[in-house]
Amino acid sequence: VKHLLDIESFSHDEVMRLIQRALYFKQAAAYPNFSSTILGQLFYENSTRTRISFELAAKHLGMQSIDLDIQTSSEQKGETIEDTVDTLAAMGIQLFVIRHAENGLPAKLAANCSPSVQIINAGDGTHAHPSQALLDLMTVMEKKPDLHALKFVIIGDVRHSRVANSLQALCALLKVGQLVFVAPKMWQPQSLHYGLATESLAQGLKDADVVMCLRVQRERLLSNEVFNLAQYQNDFSLSEEMFRQAKPDAILMHPGPINRGVEMEASLVSAPQSLILEQVKNGVFMRMAILESLITPS
Ligand code: CP
């Protein structure tokens, strides 16, 4: 695979190779060196986890990493993003990590930019966030490797979540036993091709093995979507008491960033069952596996 645009472009075996490689990097004492590769980071939306973990992943692999400051770049003088990418490619940047509000923009760049360019989608609008879904499944598999036996529950603003879209595609590819989305009516999945959706938090959580809460993405709400915080907290915010509906050994996840007290009770964030910081840690190793696979295709 030349680019990382979405999960749908990957086969089951390619995904499993990435997860195994990321797990290997997690315990390896030394890493391969790709000192002739330069990574360009173009973030048109805010990020902490994705941007810094790609930068650290590049550094661990001996790559140079350049972070373009969009606000001071020549795009402010009218240059298109395609011309920006081609300009940076002419200077020797090969891999581009792109986060943008426009659905499908990474695929458009992959199709239209110089053939030397390789695009990594770090989140495009409400469409996809494939590296996040991959690190999430890596984290699940470390604790619960038998994916076919799992009940995986995803709670919250599914409709605007690129993470939920990529997780749905990945759960379908890896044949996760049960996938359940719990969301209010207005945030039910726009497209559901794997799993089922419910408005009942108690029903969704019952006997769950993996529980993931999603951030309420206020910046993506449409003008006709009225968000009632108190109602949401009452019906969908995960409390310690509600979490007990899941299996006793259930794991708790969140792709971040978290709004404490909105998606889940603040005490759950650091509860023993929470793998939220493990997801962040695994993000570096998964992104190392992604970078390596793109520059050394099998
Ligand atoms: N999960 C995620 O994409 O986090 P950031 O927005 O901090 O990169």
XYZ file of C-alpha atoms and ligand atoms in Angstrom:
306
model
C 0.000 0.000 0.000
C 1.495 3.333 -1.063
C -0.689 5.627 1.093
C -2.619 5.306 4.370
C -5.962 6.846 3.408
C -8.534 4.596 5.063
C -8.926 1.106 6.526
C -10.863 -0.085 3.474
C -7.655 0.018 1.370
C -6.047 -2.670 3.560
C -6.387 -6.443 3.610
C -6.799 -8.490 6.779
C -3.188 -9.700 6.527
C -1.779 -6.193 5.988
C -3.566 -4.957 9.117
C -2.379 -7.930 11.159
C 1.208 -7.335 9.984
C 0.996 -3.697 11.135
C -0.347 -4.702 14.548
C 2.304 -7.413 14.998
C 5.044 -5.015 13.927
C 3.818 -2.318 16.331
C 3.784 -4.876 19.157
C 7.324 -5.856 18.195
C 8.478 -2.213 18.281
C 6.914 -1.858 21.739
C 9.365 -4.354 23.220
C 12.341 -3.897 20.848
C 15.653 -2.585 22.181
C 16.659 -1.003 18.858
C 14.865 0.188 15.758
C 15.679 0.272 12.028
C 17.145 3.514 10.709
C 15.655 5.399 7.765
C 17.769 8.535 7.956
C 17.270 9.462 4.303
C 13.470 9.784 4.724
C 11.850 13.115 5.636
C 8.349 13.297 7.086
C 6.226 16.409 6.544
C 3.427 17.164 8.984
C 0.538 19.330 7.732
C -2.079 19.819 10.439
C -4.965 22.095 9.473
C -6.826 21.092 12.651
C -5.589 20.894 16.232
C -3.899 17.768 17.532
C -1.768 16.602 20.424
C -1.651 12.806 20.190
C -1.536 12.213 16.452
C 0.931 14.967 15.565
C 3.402 14.308 18.367
C 3.246 10.519 18.037
C 4.004 10.684 14.303
C 6.903 13.026 15.101
C 8.256 10.679 17.781
C 7.724 7.650 15.526
C 9.727 9.348 12.773
C 12.522 10.234 15.217
C 12.678 6.673 16.598
C 13.177 5.465 13.013
C 15.959 7.983 12.366
C 13.822 10.156 10.053
C 13.745 13.931 10.002
C 10.354 15.458 10.678
C 9.212 18.885 9.431
C 6.095 20.503 10.858
C 4.616 23.083 8.468
C 3.089 26.047 10.319
C -0.039 26.536 8.203
C -0.634 30.047 9.586
C 2.721 31.318 8.320
C 2.892 29.193 5.163
C 2.378 30.520 1.640
C -1.118 29.028 1.620
C -2.023 32.296 3.352
C -0.910 33.996 0.089
C -3.184 31.832 -2.040
C -1.082 28.739 -2.748
C -3.202 25.582 -2.974
C -2.608 22.624 -0.686
C -1.664 20.521 -3.763
C 1.016 23.072 -4.718
C 2.189 23.201 -1.092
C 2.642 19.422 -1.003
C 4.404 19.361 -4.400
C 6.662 22.238 -3.290
C 7.696 20.361 -0.163
C 8.128 17.152 -2.205
C 10.525 19.038 -4.508
C 12.651 19.752 -1.417
C 12.842 16.031 -0.663
C 9.900 15.357 1.642
C 8.399 11.982 0.758
C 5.879 11.153 3.491
C 3.099 13.600 4.349
C 0.904 13.343 7.436
C -2.245 15.384 6.765
C -5.087 16.382 9.083
C -7.831 18.449 7.497
C -11.516 19.264 8.010
C -12.424 18.257 4.433
C -13.635 14.683 3.926
C -11.583 12.932 1.249
C -8.837 15.549 0.995
C -5.966 13.064 1.670
C -7.258 10.833 -1.161
C -7.465 13.854 -3.479
C -3.851 14.760 -2.670
C -2.742 11.163 -3.218
C -4.376 11.229 -6.659
C -3.205 14.685 -7.754
C 0.206 15.330 -6.226
C 3.634 14.308 -7.504
C 4.056 10.481 -7.831
C 6.860 10.582 -5.235
C 4.416 11.759 -2.552
C 2.991 9.322 0.011
C 0.002 10.513 2.029
C -0.966 9.466 5.558
C -4.463 10.457 6.604
C -4.278 11.776 10.175
C -8.021 12.509 10.223
C -10.176 14.039 7.452
C -13.426 15.667 8.505
C -15.938 13.063 9.637
C -14.576 10.460 7.203
C -11.639 8.450 8.569
C -8.812 8.304 11.127
C -7.148 5.011 10.207
C -4.007 5.237 12.360
C -6.184 5.818 15.448
C -8.330 2.762 14.717
C -5.201 0.647 14.174
C -3.644 1.674 17.485
C -6.981 1.072 19.207
C -7.218 -2.495 17.891
C -3.562 -3.065 18.805
C -4.456 -2.017 22.363
C -7.501 -4.295 22.444
C -5.515 -7.264 21.111
C -2.832 -6.895 23.777
C -5.476 -7.562 26.444
C -8.071 -9.570 24.546
C -6.556 -11.295 21.519
C -9.612 -13.411 20.607
C -11.413 -10.729 18.598
C -14.095 -13.150 17.355
C -15.337 -13.596 20.953
C -15.511 -9.896 21.851
C -18.397 -7.552 22.419
C -17.042 -4.090 21.498
C -19.235 -1.137 22.472
C -18.685 2.395 21.172
C -20.612 5.160 22.939
C -21.287 8.754 21.996
C -21.133 11.075 19.023
C -20.791 8.347 16.413
C -22.219 10.407 13.555
C -19.387 12.961 13.514
C -16.647 10.524 14.455
C -13.999 9.623 11.908
C -12.593 7.266 14.555
C -15.922 5.394 14.704
C -15.982 5.063 10.903
C -12.470 3.621 10.811
C -13.214 1.326 13.759
C -16.355 0.019 12.060
C -14.300 -0.827 8.950
C -11.548 -2.415 11.042
C -13.943 -4.478 13.192
C -15.567 -5.737 9.974
C -12.175 -6.628 8.463
C -10.988 -8.436 11.621
C -14.431 -9.971 12.265
C -14.856 -8.686 15.820
C -17.624 -10.799 17.398
C -20.133 -8.050 18.216
C -19.902 -4.333 17.511
C -22.511 -2.110 19.163
C -22.846 1.660 18.759
C -24.687 3.465 21.555
C -25.774 6.977 20.634
C -28.679 9.392 20.820
C -30.913 9.322 17.744
C -29.268 12.376 16.152
C -25.793 10.809 16.483
C -26.519 7.278 15.297
C -24.082 6.114 12.587
C -24.734 7.582 9.163
C -23.662 4.360 7.508
C -23.872 1.038 9.349
C -22.486 -1.951 7.460
C -21.153 -3.910 10.444
C -22.633 -4.223 13.922
C -25.781 -2.633 15.290
C -26.859 0.610 16.920
C -28.988 1.341 19.973
C -30.071 4.328 22.057
C -29.926 2.265 25.268
C -26.669 2.595 27.195
C -27.622 -0.222 29.599
C -28.486 -2.602 26.745
C -25.334 -1.737 24.823
C -23.072 -2.188 27.840
C -24.497 -5.516 28.945
C -21.685 -8.117 28.985
C -19.366 -5.856 26.989
C -15.654 -6.759 26.832
C -14.444 -3.457 25.392
C -16.093 -0.095 26.049
C -14.983 2.969 24.125
C -16.389 6.447 24.729
C -16.131 9.063 21.967
C -15.692 12.790 22.373
C -18.707 14.989 21.740
C -17.430 16.884 18.711
C -19.070 20.244 19.252
C -17.039 21.798 16.411
C -18.769 19.455 13.916
C -22.355 19.856 15.083
C -24.713 21.095 12.376
C -26.911 24.135 12.972
C -29.983 21.894 13.385
C -28.308 19.711 16.035
C -29.099 21.054 19.476
C -26.773 19.591 22.097
C -28.271 19.432 25.569
C -25.328 18.716 27.884
C -27.428 17.806 30.922
C -29.570 15.405 28.871
C -26.486 13.828 27.303
C -24.815 13.381 30.701
C -27.979 11.777 32.046
C -28.461 9.342 29.148
C -25.011 8.619 27.710
C -22.196 9.752 30.013
C -20.530 6.613 31.383
C -20.674 6.426 35.182
C -18.837 3.954 37.394
C -22.198 2.394 38.218
C -23.198 2.010 34.560
C -19.779 0.590 33.642
C -20.570 -2.340 35.971
C -23.104 -3.521 33.340
C -20.080 -4.572 31.278
C -18.139 -7.749 32.094
C -16.041 -7.560 35.302
C -12.821 -7.665 33.254
C -14.016 -5.183 30.614
C -11.509 -2.614 29.389
C -12.281 1.076 28.982
C -10.957 3.188 26.126
C -11.243 6.684 24.642
C -9.354 7.942 21.570
C -9.007 11.375 23.192
C -9.093 14.215 23.747
C -11.436 13.659 26.707
C -13.960 16.091 28.108
C -14.014 14.813 31.679
C -17.511 14.498 33.050
C -19.097 14.647 29.584
C -18.221 11.342 27.904
C -17.436 9.591 31.189
C -17.267 10.220 34.903
C -13.884 11.809 35.654
C -12.893 9.004 38.067
C -13.152 6.415 35.265
C -10.421 8.099 33.212
C -7.732 6.737 35.530
C -9.644 3.686 36.822
C -7.745 0.354 36.775
C -9.769 -0.781 33.729
C -8.840 2.342 31.746
C -6.378 1.870 28.867
C -6.591 5.464 27.696
C -2.912 6.281 28.246
C -1.923 2.855 26.923
C -3.681 3.827 23.668
C -1.558 6.976 23.578
C 1.622 4.983 24.267
C 0.750 2.412 21.594
C 0.126 5.244 19.139
C 3.871 5.847 18.810
C 4.594 2.173 18.017
C 1.691 1.817 15.597
C 2.812 4.949 13.762
C 6.350 3.560 13.574
C 4.898 0.415 11.968
C 2.888 2.547 9.524
C 5.861 4.719 8.503
C 8.099 1.689 8.029
C 5.502 -0.172 5.962
C 4.961 2.780 3.622
C 8.641 3.215 2.793
C 9.432 -0.503 2.630
C 6.424 -1.998 0.828
C 6.344 -5.817 0.798
N -7.219 10.917 18.953
C -6.719 11.998 18.346
O -6.745 12.122 17.113
O -6.180 12.935 19.194
P -5.512 14.300 18.732
O -6.628 15.150 18.156
O -4.917 14.889 19.986
O -4.485 13.999 17.678
